[in-house]
Amino acid sequence: ALFMITLGIIISTLTVTSANHWLTAWLGLELNMISILPVITKQKHPRSTEAATKYFLTQAMASALMLFSSTLNAWQTGSWDITQLNNKLSCILMISALTMKMGAAPAHFWLPEVLQGSTLTTTLLITTWQKIAPITLLYMISNHIQSNILLPIGLLSILVGGWGGINQTQLRKMMAYSSIAHLGWTMTVISIAPNIALTNIIIYMTVSTPFFLLLTSSSSKTLQTMTTTWTHAPTATIIMMLLLLSMAGLPPLTGFTPKLLILDKLVMHKLTPAATTMAILSLLSLTFYLRTTYLLASTASPTTTQSTTLWRLKPNYNQITTILTPIALFNITILPALLT
């Protein structure tokens, strides 16, 4: 069963990414949704069932809107080609549908709730793999999108992602808001420089994957349990601190590269006010990243923790963490730009 579900998730995403016809893309997204529902409901708990129901309803609404948009475009232009979304109303409806699919603001309400009801592994799947299909579609229609539609969506996502995350003590919800903020950065620039938007989301996935895997190995679900990871795995704690700072976009780390490129492109296109607003709003996200980093660091030896230490198994680091951590921390991506 697990093999079939995994195969379904992979094939459905590949179907969407390689599609030329709107109906094929829609079919891929539907298959993707059906494949991930059993993964969310794997835990026999009311909260996971609720999460799966919320996920199903939002994705079904987004799929219906997407189908309506593509049908309207085919009706007006006679083309089902994804890259030929020429009708303006269709374009706006499609952006709304894909925004809802991804969980960007203002259609973000389902994401923190769904992630809170899922396991950490499922959370990782929803915040990384599940974003590939809608972002690919957005990338394919980016030449028809006007930046004055996506800029407000992006700015709102950065604001919501920062503001929502500040108040969270649950790590899964905090990471959900972090995901919304990163999507905001991607949305603002996708109509201006789609390649940079794609780079941004790939780097976000590269940084968040090892972070989630380390959370899973240390079984940390709240900020309180995170304070006791030092006694259990000092190396993992240091790496988690650095990954959080990379997500925040602090200069020597990889997370800084896409932010710099995005701001540079916006300024080049005379969108300096938007770039300034984004830079200021990213400070909101920085607040909770730094708070979490401080909690990890301040409980380090010889300081004693104020909360009771969890019983944990010996940490098991897998190969994915080992491969992705150096990429997520060392700024390999900016080297070509520095050399030229």
Short mmCIF file of C-alpha atoms in Angstrom, two decimals:
data_model
loop_
_atom_site.label_atom_id
_atom_site.label_comp_id
_atom_site.label_asym_id
_atom_site.label_seq_id
_atom_site.Cartn_x
_atom_site.Cartn_y
_atom_site.Cartn_z
CA ALA A 1 0.00 0.00 0.00
CA LEU A 2 2.82 2.40 0.90
CA PHE A 3 4.53 1.66 -2.41
CA MET A 4 1.32 2.40 -4.35
CA ILE A 5 0.72 5.67 -2.47
CA THR A 6 4.33 6.82 -3.00
CA LEU A 7 4.11 5.88 -6.67
CA GLY A 8 0.80 7.79 -6.96
CA ILE A 9 2.29 10.95 -5.40
CA ILE A 10 5.40 10.84 -7.63
CA ILE A 11 3.58 10.00 -10.88
CA SER A 12 0.86 12.61 -10.30
CA THR A 13 3.43 15.39 -9.74
CA LEU A 14 5.40 14.31 -12.81
CA THR A 15 2.15 14.28 -14.84
CA VAL A 16 1.49 17.92 -13.90
CA THR A 17 5.07 19.06 -14.53
CA SER A 18 5.18 17.43 -17.98
CA ALA A 19 1.62 18.37 -19.04
CA ASN A 20 0.78 20.63 -22.00
CA HIS A 21 -2.99 20.32 -21.77
CA TRP A 22 -5.00 21.86 -18.92
CA LEU A 23 -7.06 18.68 -18.44
CA THR A 24 -3.92 16.55 -18.05
CA ALA A 25 -2.62 18.98 -15.42
CA TRP A 26 -5.98 18.91 -13.63
CA LEU A 27 -6.00 15.11 -13.71
CA GLY A 28 -2.49 15.02 -12.22
CA LEU A 29 -3.48 17.37 -9.41
CA GLU A 30 -6.57 15.30 -8.59
CA LEU A 31 -4.51 12.09 -8.50
CA ASN A 32 -1.99 13.87 -6.29
CA MET A 33 -4.70 14.90 -3.83
CA ILE A 34 -6.20 11.39 -3.68
CA SER A 35 -2.73 9.88 -3.13
CA ILE A 36 -1.83 12.11 -0.19
CA LEU A 37 -5.10 11.78 1.74
CA PRO A 38 -4.24 8.29 3.12
CA VAL A 39 -0.84 9.66 4.18
CA ILE A 40 -2.51 12.41 6.27
CA THR A 41 -5.08 10.01 7.79
CA LYS A 42 -2.42 7.38 8.66
CA GLN A 43 -2.66 8.30 12.35
CA LYS A 44 -5.90 7.01 13.80
CA HIS A 45 -6.75 10.29 15.50
CA PRO A 46 -9.65 12.78 15.11
CA ARG A 47 -7.16 15.60 14.46
CA SER A 48 -5.58 13.86 11.46
CA THR A 49 -9.03 13.04 10.06
CA GLU A 50 -9.97 16.71 10.44
CA ALA A 51 -6.72 17.73 8.72
CA ALA A 52 -7.42 15.39 5.80
CA THR A 53 -10.99 16.71 5.46
CA LYS A 54 -9.76 20.33 5.42
CA TYR A 55 -7.09 19.43 2.88
CA PHE A 56 -9.57 17.61 0.66
CA LEU A 57 -12.14 20.46 0.69
CA THR A 58 -9.67 23.24 -0.12
CA GLN A 59 -7.91 21.23 -2.83
CA ALA A 60 -11.26 20.21 -4.38
CA MET A 61 -12.40 23.86 -4.44
CA ALA A 62 -9.12 24.93 -6.02
CA SER A 63 -9.37 22.12 -8.61
CA ALA A 64 -12.93 23.15 -9.52
CA LEU A 65 -11.81 26.78 -9.92
CA MET A 66 -8.87 25.67 -12.04
CA LEU A 67 -11.11 23.58 -14.29
CA PHE A 68 -13.53 26.49 -14.65
CA SER A 69 -10.71 28.88 -15.52
CA SER A 70 -9.18 26.57 -18.16
CA THR A 71 -12.62 25.82 -19.68
CA LEU A 72 -13.37 29.55 -19.88
CA ASN A 73 -10.03 30.14 -21.59
CA ALA A 74 -10.66 27.30 -24.08
CA TRP A 75 -14.13 28.70 -24.75
CA GLN A 76 -12.76 32.17 -25.48
CA THR A 77 -9.51 31.31 -27.31
CA GLY A 78 -10.08 27.73 -28.53
CA SER A 79 -6.82 26.54 -26.94
CA TRP A 80 -6.28 24.08 -24.06
CA ASP A 81 -2.53 24.73 -24.07
CA ILE A 82 -1.20 25.65 -20.61
CA THR A 83 1.15 28.32 -21.98
CA GLN A 84 -1.69 29.99 -23.94
CA LEU A 85 -3.74 31.37 -21.04
CA ASN A 86 -4.61 34.57 -22.92
CA ASN A 87 -7.98 35.38 -21.37
CA LYS A 88 -7.54 37.92 -18.55
CA LEU A 89 -10.38 36.60 -16.35
CA SER A 90 -9.12 33.02 -16.80
CA CYS A 91 -5.67 34.15 -15.75
CA ILE A 92 -6.96 35.78 -12.53
CA LEU A 93 -9.09 32.71 -11.70
CA MET A 94 -6.14 30.41 -12.34
CA ILE A 95 -3.89 32.45 -10.03
CA SER A 96 -6.59 32.23 -7.32
CA ALA A 97 -6.85 28.44 -7.78
CA LEU A 98 -3.08 27.90 -7.67
CA THR A 99 -2.75 30.24 -4.67
CA MET A 100 -5.30 28.10 -2.83
CA LYS A 101 -3.53 24.89 -3.93
CA MET A 102 -0.18 26.10 -2.60
CA GLY A 103 -1.48 27.73 0.55
CA ALA A 104 -0.32 31.29 -0.13
CA ALA A 105 -2.24 34.21 1.43
CA PRO A 106 -5.12 35.11 1.34
CA ALA A 107 -6.12 31.41 0.82
CA HIS A 108 -3.66 30.12 3.41
CA PHE A 109 -6.01 29.26 6.28
CA TRP A 110 -5.98 25.49 5.68
CA LEU A 111 -2.20 25.06 5.74
CA PRO A 112 -1.33 25.57 9.46
CA GLU A 113 -4.38 23.49 10.51
CA VAL A 114 -3.56 20.61 8.16
CA LEU A 115 0.11 20.57 9.18
CA GLN A 116 -0.80 20.59 12.88
CA GLY A 117 -2.94 17.48 12.36
CA SER A 118 -0.21 15.59 10.46
CA THR A 119 3.01 13.83 11.43
CA LEU A 120 6.33 15.62 10.89
CA THR A 121 7.09 13.46 7.83
CA THR A 122 3.72 14.31 6.25
CA THR A 123 4.30 17.97 7.11
CA LEU A 124 7.59 17.80 5.21
CA LEU A 125 5.79 16.24 2.24
CA ILE A 126 3.07 18.93 2.16
CA THR A 127 5.45 21.89 2.53
CA THR A 128 7.92 20.68 -0.12
CA TRP A 129 6.77 18.04 -2.63
CA GLN A 130 3.14 19.20 -2.76
CA LYS A 131 4.24 22.70 -3.83
CA ILE A 132 6.04 21.45 -6.96
CA ALA A 133 2.95 20.92 -9.15
CA PRO A 134 1.15 24.30 -8.58
CA ILE A 135 4.43 26.26 -8.79
CA THR A 136 5.28 24.54 -12.09
CA LEU A 137 1.88 25.58 -13.48
CA LEU A 138 2.40 29.13 -12.21
CA TYR A 139 5.84 29.13 -13.88
CA MET A 140 4.30 27.97 -17.17
CA ILE A 141 1.71 30.77 -17.21
CA SER A 142 4.08 33.42 -15.80
CA ASN A 143 4.39 35.25 -19.15
CA HIS A 144 0.62 35.99 -19.08
CA ILE A 145 0.52 37.18 -15.47
CA GLN A 146 0.71 40.88 -14.69
CA SER A 147 2.96 41.71 -11.75
CA ASN A 148 0.31 44.04 -10.27
CA ILE A 149 -1.81 40.94 -9.48
CA LEU A 150 0.95 38.80 -7.96
CA LEU A 151 2.77 41.56 -6.04
CA PRO A 152 -0.09 42.17 -3.54
CA ILE A 153 -0.55 38.39 -3.09
CA GLY A 154 3.18 37.97 -2.44
CA LEU A 155 3.40 40.91 -0.02
CA LEU A 156 0.33 39.68 1.87
CA SER A 157 1.85 36.19 2.10
CA ILE A 158 5.10 37.58 3.55
CA LEU A 159 3.11 39.65 6.05
CA VAL A 160 0.82 36.76 7.06
CA GLY A 161 3.74 34.31 7.21
CA GLY A 162 5.70 36.60 9.53
CA TRP A 163 2.82 37.73 11.70
CA GLY A 164 1.25 34.30 12.06
CA GLY A 165 4.51 32.60 12.96
CA ILE A 166 5.45 34.98 15.79
CA ASN A 167 2.72 33.70 18.11
CA GLN A 168 3.31 29.96 17.56
CA THR A 169 4.76 27.51 20.04
CA GLN A 170 3.93 24.48 17.88
CA LEU A 171 6.80 23.86 15.46
CA ARG A 172 4.57 22.45 12.71
CA LYS A 173 2.38 25.58 12.68
CA MET A 174 5.47 27.78 12.81
CA MET A 175 6.89 25.98 9.77
CA ALA A 176 3.54 26.35 7.99
CA TYR A 177 3.75 30.14 8.37
CA SER A 178 7.40 30.00 7.31
CA SER A 179 6.25 28.17 4.16
CA ILE A 180 3.60 30.87 3.48
CA ALA A 181 6.26 33.61 3.80
CA HIS A 182 8.63 31.81 1.41
CA LEU A 183 5.80 31.34 -1.08
CA GLY A 184 5.23 35.10 -0.85
CA TRP A 185 8.82 35.77 -1.97
CA THR A 186 8.32 33.36 -4.87
CA MET A 187 4.97 34.91 -5.92
CA THR A 188 6.27 38.49 -6.01
CA VAL A 189 8.99 37.74 -8.55
CA ILE A 190 7.50 34.91 -10.67
CA SER A 191 5.98 37.28 -13.26
CA ILE A 192 9.21 39.34 -13.50
CA ALA A 193 11.92 36.67 -13.29
CA PRO A 194 10.40 33.17 -13.18
CA ASN A 195 13.80 31.45 -12.97
CA ILE A 196 14.72 33.31 -9.79
CA ALA A 197 11.32 32.41 -8.30
CA LEU A 198 12.03 28.76 -9.07
CA THR A 199 15.52 29.05 -7.51
CA ASN A 200 13.93 30.52 -4.38
CA ILE A 201 11.48 27.68 -3.91
CA ILE A 202 14.13 25.01 -4.63
CA ILE A 203 16.45 26.54 -2.03
CA TYR A 204 13.58 26.71 0.49
CA MET A 205 12.91 23.00 -0.07
CA THR A 206 16.61 22.22 0.30
CA VAL A 207 16.80 24.06 3.64
CA SER A 208 13.49 22.88 5.14
CA THR A 209 13.95 19.17 4.27
CA PRO A 210 16.96 18.53 6.58
CA PHE A 211 15.33 20.71 9.26
CA PHE A 212 12.16 18.60 9.27
CA LEU A 213 14.18 15.37 9.20
CA LEU A 214 16.19 16.53 12.23
CA LEU A 215 12.96 17.45 14.03
CA THR A 216 11.67 13.95 13.26
CA SER A 217 14.84 12.27 14.52
CA SER A 218 14.77 14.31 17.75
CA SER A 219 10.94 13.99 18.02
CA SER A 220 10.52 17.73 18.72
CA LYS A 221 7.03 19.09 18.18
CA THR A 222 6.94 22.25 20.33
CA LEU A 223 9.39 24.97 21.30
CA GLN A 224 9.49 23.53 24.83
CA THR A 225 10.60 20.07 23.72
CA MET A 226 13.12 21.72 21.43
CA THR A 227 14.94 23.22 24.43
CA THR A 228 15.95 19.73 25.59
CA THR A 229 17.46 18.52 22.29
CA TRP A 230 20.94 19.67 23.34
CA THR A 231 21.36 16.92 25.95
CA HIS A 232 20.26 14.37 23.38
CA ALA A 233 22.09 15.41 20.19
CA PRO A 234 24.45 18.42 20.35
CA THR A 235 25.47 18.19 16.67
CA ALA A 236 21.86 18.09 15.49
CA THR A 237 21.09 21.14 17.65
CA ILE A 238 23.88 23.20 16.07
CA ILE A 239 22.79 22.15 12.56
CA MET A 240 19.14 23.01 13.35
CA MET A 241 20.19 26.47 14.57
CA LEU A 242 22.12 27.11 11.36
CA LEU A 243 19.27 25.81 9.18
CA LEU A 244 16.83 28.18 10.93
CA LEU A 245 19.19 31.10 10.29
CA SER A 246 19.51 30.00 6.67
CA MET A 247 15.70 30.02 6.37
CA ALA A 248 15.67 33.50 7.87
CA GLY A 249 18.01 34.58 5.06
CA LEU A 250 21.10 35.67 6.98
CA PRO A 251 24.02 36.54 4.68
CA PRO A 252 26.67 33.83 4.79
CA LEU A 253 24.04 31.07 4.46
CA THR A 254 22.25 29.76 1.36
CA GLY A 255 18.84 31.25 2.26
CA PHE A 256 20.24 34.74 1.69
CA THR A 257 20.97 34.18 -2.03
CA PRO A 258 17.41 34.04 -3.46
CA LYS A 259 16.26 36.97 -1.29
CA LEU A 260 19.11 39.11 -2.58
CA LEU A 261 18.38 38.11 -6.20
CA ILE A 262 14.63 38.81 -5.80
CA LEU A 263 15.19 42.26 -4.26
CA ASP A 264 17.74 43.04 -6.97
CA LYS A 265 15.27 42.11 -9.75
CA LEU A 266 12.44 44.15 -8.17
CA VAL A 267 14.66 47.24 -7.89
CA MET A 268 15.76 46.76 -11.53
CA HIS A 269 12.08 46.77 -12.57
CA LYS A 270 11.49 50.03 -10.65
CA LEU A 271 9.54 48.29 -7.89
CA THR A 272 11.71 49.67 -5.08
CA PRO A 273 8.75 50.39 -2.70
CA ALA A 274 7.68 46.73 -2.97
CA ALA A 275 11.26 45.54 -2.40
CA THR A 276 11.61 47.78 0.67
CA THR A 277 8.29 46.55 2.08
CA MET A 278 9.37 42.92 1.57
CA ALA A 279 12.70 43.50 3.29
CA ILE A 280 10.95 45.12 6.28
CA LEU A 281 8.26 42.41 6.47
CA SER A 282 10.90 39.67 6.44
CA LEU A 283 11.98 41.00 9.85
CA LEU A 284 8.73 39.54 11.23
CA SER A 285 9.83 36.08 10.10
CA LEU A 286 13.33 36.74 11.42
CA THR A 287 11.82 37.34 14.89
CA PHE A 288 10.52 33.80 15.28
CA TYR A 289 13.50 32.17 13.60
CA LEU A 290 15.83 33.98 15.99
CA ARG A 291 13.61 33.13 18.98
CA THR A 292 13.78 29.43 18.10
CA THR A 293 17.54 29.65 17.51
CA TYR A 294 17.95 31.39 20.87
CA LEU A 295 15.92 28.67 22.61
CA LEU A 296 18.17 26.03 21.05
CA ALA A 297 21.38 27.89 21.85
CA SER A 298 20.58 29.21 25.33
CA THR A 299 19.81 25.73 26.63
CA ALA A 300 23.22 24.46 25.56
CA SER A 301 25.62 23.03 28.10
CA PRO A 302 26.50 24.17 30.82
CA THR A 303 23.08 25.87 31.15
CA THR A 304 20.38 23.62 32.54
CA THR A 305 16.94 23.46 30.95
CA GLN A 306 13.84 24.54 32.85
CA SER A 307 11.60 21.83 31.39
CA THR A 308 11.70 18.07 31.87
CA THR A 309 13.78 16.20 29.32
CA LEU A 310 11.90 13.87 26.98
CA TRP A 311 12.76 10.21 26.70
CA ARG A 312 14.23 9.93 23.23
CA LEU A 313 15.67 7.17 21.16
CA LYS A 314 19.18 7.45 19.73
CA PRO A 315 19.05 9.89 16.79
CA ASN A 316 19.18 8.28 13.38
CA TYR A 317 20.47 10.59 10.68
CA ASN A 318 19.62 9.51 7.19
CA GLN A 319 21.49 10.12 3.97
CA ILE A 320 19.11 12.87 2.78
CA THR A 321 19.96 15.02 5.82
CA THR A 322 23.68 14.45 5.25
CA ILE A 323 23.50 15.41 1.56
CA LEU A 324 21.19 18.42 1.88
CA THR A 325 22.63 20.07 5.01
CA PRO A 326 25.90 21.30 3.40
CA ILE A 327 23.93 22.64 0.39
CA ALA A 328 21.49 24.38 2.76
CA LEU A 329 24.27 26.01 4.80
CA PHE A 330 27.17 26.75 2.48
CA ASN A 331 26.36 29.34 -0.08
CA ILE A 332 27.38 27.35 -3.16
CA THR A 333 24.65 28.96 -5.24
CA ILE A 334 26.07 32.49 -5.03
CA LEU A 335 29.63 31.52 -5.99
CA PRO A 336 29.18 32.01 -9.79
CA ALA A 337 27.73 35.48 -9.15
CA LEU A 338 30.69 36.38 -6.92
CA LEU A 339 33.23 35.10 -9.44
CA THR A 340 31.90 37.19 -12.35
#
